[in-house]
Amino acid sequence: MASAAPPPISSSLWRCPRGRVRCSAEHQGLFSRIAPVYDKLNDVLSLGQHLIWKRMSVSWTGAKRRDRVLDLCCGSGDLAFLLSQKVGPDGEVSAVDFSKDQLLIATARQDLYWKACYKNIKWIEGDALDLPFADSYFDAITVGYGLRNVLDKQKAMKEIFRILKPGSRVSMLDFNKSSSSLITQSQEWMIDNVVVPIASNYGLSKEYRYLKASIAEYLTGKELEKLAKEVGFSEAKHYEIAGGLMGNLVASR
Amino acid sequence: MPDNLPGPIARRNEGTGQAGEIMVGASRTLLLKDGGKIGRALSEFLVCPLSKQPLRRCQDSQSLISDAIGVSFPIIDGIPCLVPKDGKLLEDQDVSKIENGADPSVVHGER
């Protein structure tokens, strides 16, 4: 297992309502530990449905041929590969993650399952709170299961707003923090009785048990819409998908 | 163009087979041999994560330099590492080189 990195310069300590203290190094370590089996578990735990949700998320960005796009919190690259096919060889895809282990998996997948358009992808180790891009740079941005893991969500949203071209969209796919107790209980039951037992087969039960608290501490669809408008997006709409288990925020600059 | 995704990477004990591992290694080698081109392309569109000013590629090392704040960011395995904590102060690197016996005039000229 990868050991946790030393505290980063720009990390902030965050105390959640249950009193646990987290920092970005702890999150980074978690994602580095699950990197080797992340893709396989995504396929198993969602019965392959995550690919459909990700295609929907990319469609919502409006990305097209020759566009310059970003996949933020790219992990092992699912959304980056979809964006790569969408924008084609004359487009540009930047894919940013703070886990070197996830990025190395992404580059290995890029090499192993090579398509000509994939050479339009640039993998970058970066921090969602301090993005290495100029203002108004991208035609579209995707964030897949990323914002929930970012400590300062407002700062991340401000950075995304800054680097989007006026009139362009960000599409953020994640678990849905629902106001329906039925959906919340369904999510919690699935995590306790499906996700964690399967993850334990890979020695990662602790890493996946965090999901329940992470979803509980996330923002609801309405709160995400409000946050997007607060930082300056002109439009923001949260769509519930997969029977309300997942959600996708689409915000336009 | 088929709209499918690359599959998961097989774990070492499952094995993609020797051919698969050789193919991955060869592709990565070709990509890294192209390191000069990778470095120049990256510095054309990436900026310093802290100052948001342009970066330049260091001629000698595989790194991107932010002259605005005097920090260098490494490029490792073709991946630029632009998390702020990855940055190293240029002054600290110069001092380290001089302490290890480098000619100060050469060290300062490398910038």
mmCIF file of C-alpha atoms in Angstrom, chain A:
data_model
loop_
_atom_site.group_PDB
_atom_site.id
_atom_site.type_symbol
_atom_site.label_atom_id
_atom_site.label_comp_id
_atom_site.label_asym_id
_atom_site.label_seq_id
_atom_site.Cartn_x
_atom_site.Cartn_y
_atom_site.Cartn_z
ATOM 1 C CA MET A 1 0.000 0.000 0.000
ATOM 2 C CA ALA A 2 1.258 3.512 -0.766
ATOM 3 C CA SER A 3 2.125 5.484 2.359
ATOM 4 C CA ALA A 4 0.429 8.840 2.890
ATOM 5 C CA ALA A 5 2.288 11.854 1.493
ATOM 6 C CA PRO A 6 3.535 14.575 3.849
ATOM 7 C CA PRO A 7 1.046 17.424 4.407
ATOM 8 C CA PRO A 8 0.923 19.630 1.292
ATOM 9 C CA ILE A 9 1.729 23.341 1.458
ATOM 10 C CA SER A 10 -1.815 24.405 0.624
ATOM 11 C CA SER A 11 -3.696 21.759 2.618
ATOM 12 C CA SER A 12 -6.402 22.845 4.985
ATOM 13 C CA LEU A 13 -7.580 20.877 7.970
ATOM 14 C CA TRP A 14 -11.288 20.260 7.990
ATOM 15 C CA ARG A 15 -13.318 19.067 10.905
ATOM 16 C CA CYS A 16 -16.451 17.194 9.858
ATOM 17 C CA PRO A 17 -19.605 17.185 11.990
ATOM 18 C CA ARG A 18 -18.604 13.847 13.534
ATOM 19 C CA GLY A 19 -15.386 15.385 14.825
ATOM 20 C CA ARG A 20 -12.933 13.549 12.576
ATOM 21 C CA VAL A 21 -10.149 15.647 11.161
ATOM 22 C CA ARG A 22 -9.149 15.040 7.575
ATOM 23 C CA CYS A 23 -6.565 16.561 5.301
ATOM 24 C CA SER A 24 -5.963 16.187 1.593
ATOM 25 C CA ALA A 25 -2.963 13.900 2.261
ATOM 26 C CA GLU A 26 -5.318 11.345 3.832
ATOM 27 C CA HIS A 27 -7.587 11.452 0.771
ATOM 28 C CA GLN A 28 -4.573 11.199 -1.526
ATOM 29 C CA GLY A 29 -3.354 8.129 0.343
ATOM 30 C CA LEU A 30 -6.791 6.504 0.147
ATOM 31 C CA PHE A 31 -7.052 6.936 -3.621
ATOM 32 C CA SER A 32 -3.519 5.706 -4.110
ATOM 33 C CA ARG A 33 -4.328 2.535 -2.127
ATOM 34 C CA ILE A 34 -7.449 1.722 -4.149
ATOM 35 C CA ALA A 35 -5.837 2.597 -7.513
ATOM 36 C CA PRO A 36 -4.870 -0.951 -8.523
ATOM 37 C CA VAL A 37 -8.444 -2.267 -8.309
ATOM 38 C CA TYR A 38 -10.431 0.956 -8.784
ATOM 39 C CA ASP A 39 -11.627 0.195 -12.305
ATOM 40 C CA LYS A 40 -12.531 -3.418 -11.601
ATOM 41 C CA LEU A 41 -14.504 -2.450 -8.502
ATOM 42 C CA ASN A 42 -16.330 0.302 -10.399
ATOM 43 C CA ASP A 43 -17.437 -2.291 -12.969
ATOM 44 C CA VAL A 44 -18.474 -4.848 -10.358
ATOM 45 C CA LEU A 45 -20.178 -2.517 -7.892
ATOM 46 C CA SER A 46 -22.208 -0.658 -10.517
ATOM 47 C CA LEU A 47 -22.811 -3.713 -12.738
ATOM 48 C CA GLY A 48 -21.174 -1.738 -15.516
ATOM 49 C CA GLN A 49 -23.688 1.108 -15.196
ATOM 50 C CA HIS A 50 -21.009 3.676 -14.302
ATOM 51 C CA LEU A 51 -20.017 3.739 -17.987
ATOM 52 C CA ILE A 52 -23.522 4.838 -18.958
ATOM 53 C CA TRP A 53 -23.559 7.557 -16.311
ATOM 54 C CA LYS A 54 -20.164 8.779 -17.490
ATOM 55 C CA ARG A 55 -21.303 8.928 -21.121
ATOM 56 C CA MET A 56 -24.308 10.969 -20.004
ATOM 57 C CA SER A 57 -22.050 13.299 -18.045
ATOM 58 C CA VAL A 58 -19.823 13.886 -21.077
ATOM 59 C CA SER A 59 -22.858 14.557 -23.290
ATOM 60 C CA TRP A 60 -24.065 17.204 -20.872
ATOM 61 C CA THR A 61 -20.842 19.184 -21.342
ATOM 62 C CA GLY A 62 -21.653 19.785 -25.018
ATOM 63 C CA ALA A 63 -18.042 18.923 -25.893
ATOM 64 C CA LYS A 64 -17.477 18.554 -29.625
ATOM 65 C CA ARG A 65 -14.731 17.981 -32.229
ATOM 66 C CA ARG A 66 -11.610 20.104 -31.844
ATOM 67 C CA ASP A 67 -12.624 21.359 -28.392
ATOM 68 C CA ARG A 68 -10.141 21.883 -25.581
ATOM 69 C CA VAL A 69 -11.453 20.062 -22.516
ATOM 70 C CA LEU A 70 -10.501 19.059 -18.970
ATOM 71 C CA ASP A 71 -11.300 16.015 -16.897
ATOM 72 C CA LEU A 72 -10.684 17.065 -13.287
ATOM 73 C CA CYS A 73 -10.121 14.447 -10.579
ATOM 74 C CA CYS A 74 -9.607 12.094 -13.528
ATOM 75 C CA GLY A 75 -8.540 9.045 -11.517
ATOM 76 C CA SER A 76 -7.744 6.231 -13.916
ATOM 77 C CA GLY A 77 -9.134 8.168 -16.842
ATOM 78 C CA ASP A 78 -12.626 6.920 -17.759
ATOM 79 C CA LEU A 79 -14.011 10.378 -18.512
ATOM 80 C CA ALA A 80 -10.765 11.504 -20.164
ATOM 81 C CA PHE A 81 -10.948 8.595 -22.616
ATOM 82 C CA LEU A 82 -14.574 9.420 -23.430
ATOM 83 C CA LEU A 83 -13.701 13.099 -23.924
ATOM 84 C CA SER A 84 -10.768 12.087 -26.118
ATOM 85 C CA GLN A 85 -13.091 10.267 -28.500
ATOM 86 C CA LYS A 86 -15.551 13.169 -28.445
ATOM 87 C CA VAL A 87 -13.060 15.938 -29.336
ATOM 88 C CA GLY A 88 -11.028 13.811 -31.723
ATOM 89 C CA PRO A 89 -7.345 14.019 -32.677
ATOM 90 C CA ASP A 90 -7.509 17.785 -33.308
ATOM 91 C CA GLY A 91 -8.930 18.434 -29.838
ATOM 92 C CA GLU A 92 -7.032 18.593 -26.563
ATOM 93 C CA VAL A 93 -7.770 16.741 -23.348
ATOM 94 C CA SER A 94 -6.096 17.654 -20.079
ATOM 95 C CA ALA A 95 -6.651 15.154 -17.280
ATOM 96 C CA VAL A 96 -5.757 16.199 -13.746
ATOM 97 C CA ASP A 97 -5.574 14.145 -10.538
ATOM 98 C CA PHE A 98 -3.696 14.462 -7.260
ATOM 99 C CA SER A 99 -2.892 10.736 -7.086
ATOM 100 C CA LYS A 100 0.227 9.731 -9.027
ATOM 101 C CA ASP A 101 -0.808 6.080 -8.658
ATOM 102 C CA GLN A 102 -4.148 6.713 -10.374
ATOM 103 C CA LEU A 103 -2.388 8.644 -13.156
ATOM 104 C CA LEU A 104 0.051 5.809 -13.747
ATOM 105 C CA ILE A 105 -2.870 3.408 -14.091
ATOM 106 C CA ALA A 106 -4.436 5.841 -16.577
ATOM 107 C CA THR A 107 -1.272 5.998 -18.679
ATOM 108 C CA ALA A 108 -0.990 2.212 -18.622
ATOM 109 C CA ARG A 109 -4.596 1.898 -19.867
ATOM 110 C CA GLN A 110 -3.836 4.504 -22.538
ATOM 111 C CA ASP A 111 -0.894 2.449 -23.769
ATOM 112 C CA LEU A 112 -2.544 -0.944 -23.490
ATOM 113 C CA TYR A 113 -5.810 -0.062 -25.223
ATOM 114 C CA TRP A 114 -4.322 2.405 -27.669
ATOM 115 C CA LYS A 115 -6.583 4.419 -29.988
ATOM 116 C CA ALA A 116 -5.119 7.088 -32.276
ATOM 117 C CA CYS A 117 -7.201 9.837 -30.673
ATOM 118 C CA TYR A 118 -5.761 9.060 -27.225
ATOM 119 C CA LYS A 119 -2.603 10.967 -28.095
ATOM 120 C CA ASN A 120 -4.677 14.102 -27.500
ATOM 121 C CA ILE A 121 -4.659 13.396 -23.729
ATOM 122 C CA LYS A 122 -2.160 15.061 -21.374
ATOM 123 C CA TRP A 123 -2.026 13.605 -17.836
ATOM 124 C CA ILE A 124 -1.143 16.088 -15.106
ATOM 125 C CA GLU A 125 -0.657 15.683 -11.378
ATOM 126 C CA GLY A 126 -2.427 18.667 -9.888
ATOM 127 C CA ASP A 127 -4.554 20.073 -7.098
ATOM 128 C CA ALA A 128 -8.201 20.980 -7.772
ATOM 129 C CA LEU A 129 -7.748 23.990 -5.497
ATOM 130 C CA ASP A 130 -4.782 25.412 -7.462
ATOM 131 C CA LEU A 131 -5.203 24.465 -11.108
ATOM 132 C CA PRO A 132 -2.300 25.062 -13.524
ATOM 133 C CA PHE A 133 -4.360 26.611 -16.311
ATOM 134 C CA ALA A 134 -4.913 30.145 -17.546
ATOM 135 C CA ASP A 135 -8.251 31.957 -17.216
ATOM 136 C CA SER A 136 -11.018 31.077 -19.703
ATOM 137 C CA TYR A 137 -9.058 28.185 -21.208
ATOM 138 C CA PHE A 138 -11.476 25.259 -21.594
ATOM 139 C CA ASP A 139 -14.537 24.603 -23.768
ATOM 140 C CA ALA A 140 -15.827 21.943 -21.365
ATOM 141 C CA ILE A 141 -14.938 20.358 -18.030
ATOM 142 C CA THR A 142 -15.974 17.073 -16.433
ATOM 143 C CA VAL A 143 -15.575 16.055 -12.804
ATOM 144 C CA GLY A 144 -16.418 12.453 -11.994
ATOM 145 C CA TYR A 145 -16.748 11.455 -8.323
ATOM 146 C CA GLY A 146 -14.289 14.183 -7.471
ATOM 147 C CA LEU A 147 -15.883 17.262 -5.908
ATOM 148 C CA ARG A 148 -17.182 15.224 -2.968
ATOM 149 C CA ASN A 149 -13.591 14.394 -2.047
ATOM 150 C CA VAL A 150 -12.301 17.964 -2.300
ATOM 151 C CA LEU A 151 -11.963 19.685 1.064
ATOM 152 C CA ASP A 152 -12.726 23.248 -0.028
ATOM 153 C CA LYS A 153 -15.562 22.810 -2.510
ATOM 154 C CA GLN A 154 -16.156 26.521 -2.965
ATOM 155 C CA LYS A 155 -12.515 27.133 -3.891
ATOM 156 C CA ALA A 156 -12.583 24.219 -6.337
ATOM 157 C CA MET A 157 -15.778 25.566 -7.895
ATOM 158 C CA LYS A 158 -14.159 29.022 -8.218
ATOM 159 C CA GLU A 159 -11.138 27.495 -9.954
ATOM 160 C CA ILE A 160 -13.396 25.613 -12.379
ATOM 161 C CA PHE A 161 -15.305 28.830 -13.104
ATOM 162 C CA ARG A 162 -12.035 30.710 -13.678
ATOM 163 C CA ILE A 163 -10.659 28.313 -16.274
ATOM 164 C CA LEU A 164 -13.921 27.809 -18.220
ATOM 165 C CA LYS A 165 -14.544 29.923 -21.305
ATOM 166 C CA PRO A 166 -17.655 32.123 -21.068
ATOM 167 C CA GLY A 167 -20.665 30.187 -22.340
ATOM 168 C CA SER A 168 -19.073 26.795 -21.605
ATOM 169 C CA ARG A 169 -20.192 24.095 -19.206
ATOM 170 C CA VAL A 170 -18.946 21.919 -16.387
ATOM 171 C CA SER A 171 -20.588 18.552 -15.785
ATOM 172 C CA MET A 172 -20.091 16.972 -12.356
ATOM 173 C CA LEU A 173 -21.134 13.366 -11.778
ATOM 174 C CA ASP A 174 -21.247 11.989 -8.260
ATOM 175 C CA PHE A 175 -23.345 10.165 -5.717
ATOM 176 C CA ASN A 176 -26.603 11.975 -5.040
ATOM 177 C CA LYS A 177 -27.058 13.229 -1.509
ATOM 178 C CA SER A 178 -30.791 12.866 -1.515
ATOM 179 C CA SER A 179 -33.417 14.523 0.627
ATOM 180 C CA SER A 180 -35.449 11.319 0.257
ATOM 181 C CA SER A 181 -34.912 9.025 3.227
ATOM 182 C CA LEU A 182 -35.781 6.022 1.011
ATOM 183 C CA ILE A 183 -32.912 6.783 -1.378
ATOM 184 C CA THR A 184 -30.517 7.564 1.483
ATOM 185 C CA GLN A 185 -31.372 4.306 3.215
ATOM 186 C CA SER A 186 -30.981 2.408 -0.078
ATOM 187 C CA GLN A 187 -27.527 3.900 -0.606
ATOM 188 C CA GLU A 188 -26.490 3.102 2.967
ATOM 189 C CA TRP A 189 -27.819 -0.467 2.708
ATOM 190 C CA MET A 190 -25.919 -1.044 -0.551
ATOM 191 C CA ILE A 191 -22.691 0.341 0.877
ATOM 192 C CA ASP A 192 -22.973 -1.781 4.030
ATOM 193 C CA ASN A 193 -24.164 -5.000 2.387
ATOM 194 C CA VAL A 194 -22.689 -4.924 -1.121
ATOM 195 C CA VAL A 195 -19.878 -2.408 -1.554
ATOM 196 C CA VAL A 196 -17.906 -2.995 1.639
ATOM 197 C CA PRO A 197 -18.138 -6.828 1.526
ATOM 198 C CA ILE A 198 -16.956 -6.883 -2.104
ATOM 199 C CA ALA A 199 -14.210 -4.351 -1.380
ATOM 200 C CA SER A 200 -13.089 -6.461 1.583
ATOM 201 C CA ASN A 201 -12.206 -9.248 -0.884
ATOM 202 C CA TYR A 202 -9.503 -6.879 -2.107
ATOM 203 C CA GLY A 203 -8.468 -5.847 1.387
ATOM 204 C CA LEU A 204 -10.086 -2.418 0.960
ATOM 205 C CA SER A 205 -13.134 -2.522 3.239
ATOM 206 C CA LYS A 206 -11.921 0.436 5.312
ATOM 207 C CA GLU A 207 -11.265 2.509 2.201
ATOM 208 C CA TYR A 208 -14.787 1.942 0.854
ATOM 209 C CA ARG A 209 -16.516 2.241 4.223
ATOM 210 C CA TYR A 210 -15.677 5.957 4.054
ATOM 211 C CA LEU A 211 -18.261 6.309 1.261
ATOM 212 C CA LYS A 212 -21.240 6.399 3.633
ATOM 213 C CA ALA A 213 -19.913 9.324 5.657
ATOM 214 C CA SER A 214 -18.599 11.001 2.516
ATOM 215 C CA ILE A 215 -22.060 11.016 0.887
ATOM 216 C CA ALA A 216 -23.700 12.163 4.131
ATOM 217 C CA GLU A 217 -21.282 15.099 4.307
ATOM 218 C CA TYR A 218 -21.651 16.032 0.639
ATOM 219 C CA LEU A 219 -23.962 18.721 -0.727
ATOM 220 C CA THR A 220 -27.494 18.051 -1.948
ATOM 221 C CA GLY A 221 -28.422 18.853 -5.527
ATOM 222 C CA LYS A 222 -30.005 22.139 -4.461
ATOM 223 C CA GLU A 223 -26.919 23.051 -2.416
ATOM 224 C CA LEU A 224 -24.678 22.308 -5.398
ATOM 225 C CA GLU A 225 -26.813 24.525 -7.636
ATOM 226 C CA LYS A 226 -26.631 27.307 -5.037
ATOM 227 C CA LEU A 227 -22.849 26.967 -4.689
ATOM 228 C CA ALA A 228 -22.367 27.129 -8.459
ATOM 229 C CA LYS A 229 -24.457 30.309 -8.716
ATOM 230 C CA GLU A 230 -22.637 31.856 -5.750
ATOM 231 C CA VAL A 231 -19.283 31.551 -7.501
ATOM 232 C CA GLY A 232 -20.668 33.083 -10.672
ATOM 233 C CA PHE A 233 -22.163 30.414 -12.923
ATOM 234 C CA SER A 234 -25.124 31.854 -14.832
ATOM 235 C CA GLU A 235 -27.042 28.568 -14.829
ATOM 236 C CA ALA A 236 -26.821 25.479 -12.658
ATOM 237 C CA LYS A 237 -29.064 22.415 -12.728
ATOM 238 C CA HIS A 238 -28.675 19.135 -10.830
ATOM 239 C CA TYR A 239 -30.114 16.014 -12.474
ATOM 240 C CA GLU A 240 -30.829 12.849 -10.529
ATOM 241 C CA ILE A 241 -30.025 9.655 -12.422
ATOM 242 C CA ALA A 242 -29.866 5.928 -11.668
ATOM 243 C CA GLY A 243 -33.082 6.085 -9.702
ATOM 244 C CA GLY A 244 -31.780 8.958 -7.589
ATOM 245 C CA LEU A 245 -28.652 7.135 -6.431
ATOM 246 C CA MET A 246 -26.424 9.309 -8.608
ATOM 247 C CA GLY A 247 -26.604 12.960 -9.562
ATOM 248 C CA ASN A 248 -25.051 15.207 -12.185
ATOM 249 C CA LEU A 249 -24.646 18.957 -11.817
ATOM 250 C CA VAL A 250 -24.477 20.919 -15.073
ATOM 251 C CA ALA A 251 -23.384 24.532 -14.698
ATOM 252 C CA SER A 252 -22.807 27.137 -17.404
ATOM 253 C CA ARG A 253 -20.454 30.058 -17.131
#
